[in-house]
Amino acid sequence: MKKLLILVLTACLFASCGEYNKVLTSTDNEYKYEAAKNYFARGKYVKASTLLNDLIVILKGTDKAEESLFMLGMCYYNMRDYQTAAQTFQTYYNTYPRGTYTELARYHASRALYLDTPEPRLDQSSTYMAIQELQMFLEYFPNSAKQAEAQQMLFELQDKLVMKEYLAAQLYYNLGTYQGDNYLSCIVTAQNALNDYPYTQIREELSILILRARYERAVNAFEHLKVERYREATDEYYAFRNEFPESKYLKEADRIFNESQKMIPATEEE
């Protein structure tokens, strides 16, 4: 019984291969196009994309050209070849700015680039490209049914950029006074991230990092700068506590404040 099943499956496989080879070698473009659509509908994206790549130039100028180009983009998208998918969708909407699938092409170009972005520690050039593509989609189709999804992807990509800045600021903090005042670099990097992305989900983490760096700058300062630096740490504490009155870092922030207050002369506190 098992041998019979294997023979049947093998026969089906060869029949399938024979059918595909017949399509590939056919000179009937209508036949090839319908076969490509059939393969696409069945999730056979590699076969569909091979046929469509052969047909794109041939179908140019016909009523099937638009659909075939969009379908090719969807093949690459479903094959997770996101870079090629994005390029194909971009070709589509540049060729057919008012086409039947233009909205979907712009959306899927954006999502393909979004899915292809790396983790925050790596170079974020592709993240900037994805953000630009999403912004263009939202600009062209502000009332799209995909608007909420596109906006969410945009927020996530922006948070990825913020996270990269946070990791850089954290690295400066960890370096401390090694070969310079890395605490200041930490503060500047974190503040720039907050200014560029004021609604980031890691605003609290960036803010406590600034407070820590302010305090460490004071601890490691020359004597004639200590009081000024502790006052800066105290000011940062007030700003932090005002914005995050129920912060999970409040105990640490209070400790920094109390230690800083001890180092500020009573006359200056007043």
Coordinates of C-alpha atoms in Angstrom, one line a residue:
M1 CA 0.0 0.0 0.0
K2 CA 2.8 2.3 0.9
K3 CA 4.7 1.6 -2.3
L4 CA 1.5 2.2 -4.3
L5 CA 1.1 5.6 -2.6
I6 CA 4.7 6.6 -3.5
L7 CA 4.1 5.6 -7.1
V8 CA 1.0 7.7 -7.3
L9 CA 2.7 10.7 -5.8
T10 CA 5.7 10.3 -8.1
A11 CA 3.4 10.1 -11.1
C12 CA 1.6 13.3 -10.0
L13 CA 4.9 15.1 -9.5
F14 CA 6.1 14.2 -13.0
A15 CA 2.7 15.1 -14.5
S16 CA 2.9 18.5 -12.7
C17 CA 6.5 19.1 -13.9
G18 CA 5.5 18.1 -17.4
E19 CA 2.5 20.5 -17.3
Y20 CA 4.8 23.4 -16.1
N21 CA 7.5 22.6 -18.7
K22 CA 4.7 22.6 -21.4
V23 CA 3.6 26.1 -20.2
L24 CA 7.2 27.4 -20.2
T25 CA 7.9 26.4 -23.7
S26 CA 4.6 27.5 -25.1
T27 CA 4.4 30.4 -27.5
D28 CA 0.8 31.0 -26.6
N29 CA 1.0 34.1 -24.4
E30 CA -2.7 33.9 -23.5
Y31 CA -2.2 30.3 -22.3
K32 CA 0.9 31.3 -20.3
Y33 CA -0.8 34.2 -18.7
E34 CA -3.8 32.1 -17.6
A35 CA -1.4 29.5 -16.3
A36 CA 0.5 32.2 -14.3
K37 CA -2.8 33.3 -12.8
N38 CA -3.7 29.8 -11.9
Y39 CA -0.3 29.1 -10.3
F40 CA -0.6 32.4 -8.4
A41 CA -4.1 31.4 -7.1
R42 CA -2.7 28.0 -5.9
G43 CA 0.2 29.7 -4.1
K44 CA 2.8 28.5 -6.6
Y45 CA 4.6 31.8 -6.5
V46 CA 7.9 30.7 -7.9
K47 CA 6.3 29.2 -11.0
A48 CA 3.9 32.2 -11.3
S49 CA 6.8 34.7 -11.1
T50 CA 8.9 32.9 -13.7
L51 CA 6.0 33.0 -16.1
L52 CA 5.1 36.6 -15.3
N53 CA 8.7 37.7 -15.8
D54 CA 8.6 36.3 -19.3
L55 CA 5.3 38.0 -20.0
I56 CA 5.9 41.5 -18.6
V57 CA 7.5 42.9 -21.7
I58 CA 5.3 41.0 -24.1
L59 CA 2.1 42.2 -22.4
K60 CA 3.2 45.8 -22.2
G61 CA 0.6 48.0 -23.7
T62 CA -2.2 45.4 -23.4
D63 CA -5.1 45.3 -20.9
K64 CA -3.2 42.5 -19.0
A65 CA 0.0 44.5 -18.4
E66 CA -1.2 46.3 -15.3
E67 CA -2.5 43.2 -13.6
S68 CA 0.5 41.1 -14.5
L69 CA 3.0 43.6 -13.0
F70 CA 1.0 43.9 -9.7
M71 CA 0.7 40.1 -9.5
L72 CA 4.4 39.8 -10.0
G73 CA 5.0 42.1 -7.1
M74 CA 2.6 40.0 -4.9
C75 CA 4.6 36.8 -6.0
Y76 CA 7.8 38.3 -4.6
Y77 CA 6.0 39.6 -1.5
N78 CA 4.6 36.2 -0.7
M79 CA 8.0 34.6 -1.4
R80 CA 9.4 37.0 1.2
D81 CA 11.7 38.6 -1.3
Y82 CA 10.8 42.0 0.1
Q83 CA 13.4 44.1 -1.7
T84 CA 12.4 42.8 -5.1
A85 CA 8.7 43.1 -4.2
A86 CA 9.1 46.7 -3.1
Q87 CA 10.9 47.5 -6.4
T88 CA 8.2 45.8 -8.4
F89 CA 5.4 47.7 -6.6
Q90 CA 7.3 50.9 -7.1
T91 CA 7.6 50.2 -10.8
Y92 CA 3.9 49.5 -10.9
Y93 CA 2.7 52.8 -9.2
N94 CA 5.2 54.9 -11.2
T95 CA 4.0 53.3 -14.4
Y96 CA 0.3 53.4 -13.4
P97 CA -0.1 56.3 -11.0
R98 CA -3.9 56.1 -11.3
G99 CA -4.0 52.3 -11.9
T100 CA -6.5 49.8 -10.5
Y101 CA -4.0 48.5 -7.9
T102 CA -2.0 51.7 -7.2
E103 CA -3.2 52.1 -3.6
L104 CA -2.4 48.4 -2.9
A105 CA 0.9 48.7 -4.7
R106 CA 2.0 51.7 -2.5
Y107 CA 0.8 49.9 0.6
H108 CA 2.6 46.6 -0.1
A109 CA 5.7 48.5 -1.2
S110 CA 5.7 50.2 2.2
R111 CA 5.0 46.9 4.1
A112 CA 7.6 45.0 2.2
L113 CA 10.3 47.6 3.2
Y114 CA 8.9 47.6 6.7
L115 CA 9.3 43.8 6.9
D116 CA 12.8 44.1 5.5
T117 CA 14.2 46.5 8.2
P118 CA 17.0 45.2 10.5
E119 CA 17.2 45.2 14.3
P120 CA 18.1 48.5 15.9
R121 CA 21.8 47.8 16.4
L122 CA 22.4 47.6 12.7
D123 CA 22.5 50.2 10.0
Q124 CA 19.0 51.8 9.6
S125 CA 19.2 53.1 6.0
S126 CA 16.4 50.7 5.0
T127 CA 14.3 51.9 7.9
Y128 CA 14.5 55.5 6.6
M129 CA 13.4 54.2 3.2
A130 CA 10.4 52.3 4.7
I131 CA 9.4 55.4 6.7
Q132 CA 9.5 57.5 3.5
E133 CA 7.4 55.0 1.6
L134 CA 4.8 54.9 4.4
Q135 CA 4.6 58.6 4.6
M136 CA 4.1 58.8 0.8
F137 CA 1.3 56.2 1.1
L138 CA -0.4 58.1 3.9
E139 CA -0.1 61.3 1.9
Y140 CA -1.5 59.8 -1.3
F141 CA -4.3 57.8 0.4
P142 CA -5.1 59.5 3.7
N143 CA -8.6 57.8 3.8
S144 CA -7.4 54.4 2.9
A145 CA -8.7 51.3 4.8
K146 CA -5.1 50.5 5.4
Q147 CA -4.4 53.9 7.0
A148 CA -4.4 52.6 10.6
E149 CA -2.0 49.7 9.7
A150 CA 0.3 52.1 7.9
Q151 CA 0.4 54.5 10.8
Q152 CA 1.2 51.7 13.2
M153 CA 4.1 50.5 11.1
L154 CA 5.3 54.1 10.9
F155 CA 5.3 54.4 14.7
E156 CA 7.1 51.1 15.1
L157 CA 9.8 52.1 12.6
Q158 CA 10.3 55.4 14.4
D159 CA 10.6 53.6 17.7
K160 CA 13.3 51.4 16.0
L161 CA 15.3 54.6 15.2
V162 CA 14.8 55.8 18.7
M163 CA 16.0 52.5 20.1
K164 CA 19.1 52.8 18.1
E165 CA 19.7 56.3 19.6
Y166 CA 18.9 54.9 23.0
L167 CA 21.5 52.1 22.6
A168 CA 24.1 54.7 21.5
A169 CA 23.3 56.9 24.5
Q170 CA 23.5 53.8 26.8
L171 CA 26.9 53.0 25.3
Y172 CA 28.2 56.5 26.0
Y173 CA 26.9 56.2 29.6
N174 CA 28.7 52.9 30.0
L175 CA 31.9 54.4 28.7
G176 CA 31.7 57.0 31.4
T177 CA 34.8 59.1 31.6
Y178 CA 36.8 56.9 29.3
Q179 CA 38.9 59.1 27.0
G180 CA 36.5 62.1 27.6
D181 CA 33.2 63.1 28.9
N182 CA 31.0 60.4 27.5
Y183 CA 28.2 61.3 30.0
L184 CA 27.7 64.6 28.1
S185 CA 27.5 62.6 24.8
C186 CA 24.9 60.4 26.4
I187 CA 22.8 63.4 27.4
V188 CA 23.0 65.0 24.0
T189 CA 22.2 61.8 22.1
A190 CA 19.2 61.0 24.4
Q191 CA 17.9 64.6 24.3
N192 CA 18.1 64.7 20.5
A193 CA 16.1 61.4 20.3
L194 CA 13.4 63.0 22.6
N195 CA 13.3 66.1 20.5
D196 CA 13.1 64.2 17.2
Y197 CA 10.5 61.6 18.5
P198 CA 8.6 63.2 21.3
Y199 CA 5.9 60.5 21.4
T200 CA 8.3 57.5 21.6
Q201 CA 7.3 54.6 23.8
I202 CA 10.7 54.6 25.5
R203 CA 10.6 58.3 26.5
E204 CA 10.8 57.3 30.2
E205 CA 13.9 55.2 29.6
L206 CA 15.6 58.0 27.7
S207 CA 14.7 60.5 30.4
I208 CA 16.0 58.4 33.3
L209 CA 19.2 57.8 31.3
I210 CA 19.7 61.6 31.1
L211 CA 19.1 62.0 34.8
R212 CA 21.7 59.3 35.6
A213 CA 24.2 60.9 33.2
R214 CA 23.6 64.3 34.8
Y215 CA 24.4 62.8 38.2
E216 CA 27.5 61.0 37.1
R217 CA 28.8 64.1 35.4
A218 CA 28.5 65.8 38.8
V219 CA 30.2 63.0 40.7
N220 CA 33.1 63.0 38.3
A221 CA 33.4 66.8 37.8
F222 CA 36.3 68.9 39.0
E223 CA 35.7 70.5 42.4
H224 CA 34.9 73.9 41.0
L225 CA 32.2 72.4 38.7
K226 CA 30.6 70.0 41.1
V227 CA 27.9 72.3 42.6
E228 CA 26.8 73.5 39.2
R229 CA 26.6 69.9 37.9
Y230 CA 24.6 68.7 41.0
R231 CA 22.2 71.6 40.4
E232 CA 21.8 70.4 36.8
A233 CA 21.0 66.9 38.1
T234 CA 18.5 68.4 40.6
D235 CA 16.8 70.3 37.8
E236 CA 16.7 67.2 35.7
Y237 CA 15.1 65.3 38.6
Y238 CA 12.3 67.8 38.9
A239 CA 11.6 67.6 35.1
F240 CA 11.6 63.8 35.3
R241 CA 9.3 63.6 38.3
N242 CA 6.9 66.1 36.9
E243 CA 6.6 64.1 33.6
F244 CA 6.7 60.6 35.2
P245 CA 5.1 61.0 38.7
E246 CA 4.5 57.2 38.9
S247 CA 7.7 56.0 37.2
K248 CA 9.1 52.6 37.9
Y249 CA 12.4 54.5 38.3
L250 CA 11.2 56.8 40.9
K251 CA 13.1 55.2 43.8
E252 CA 16.3 55.6 41.8
A253 CA 15.5 59.2 40.8
D254 CA 14.8 60.1 44.5
R255 CA 18.1 58.7 45.5
I256 CA 19.9 60.8 42.9
F257 CA 18.0 63.8 44.0
N258 CA 18.9 63.3 47.7
E259 CA 22.5 62.6 47.0
S260 CA 22.7 65.7 44.8
Q261 CA 21.0 67.9 47.4
K262 CA 23.6 66.9 50.0
M263 CA 26.3 68.3 47.7
I264 CA 24.7 71.7 47.2
P265 CA 25.4 74.3 49.9
A266 CA 22.4 75.3 51.9
T267 CA 22.8 79.0 50.9
E268 CA 22.5 78.0 47.2
E269 CA 19.6 75.7 47.8
E270 CA 17.6 78.7 49.0

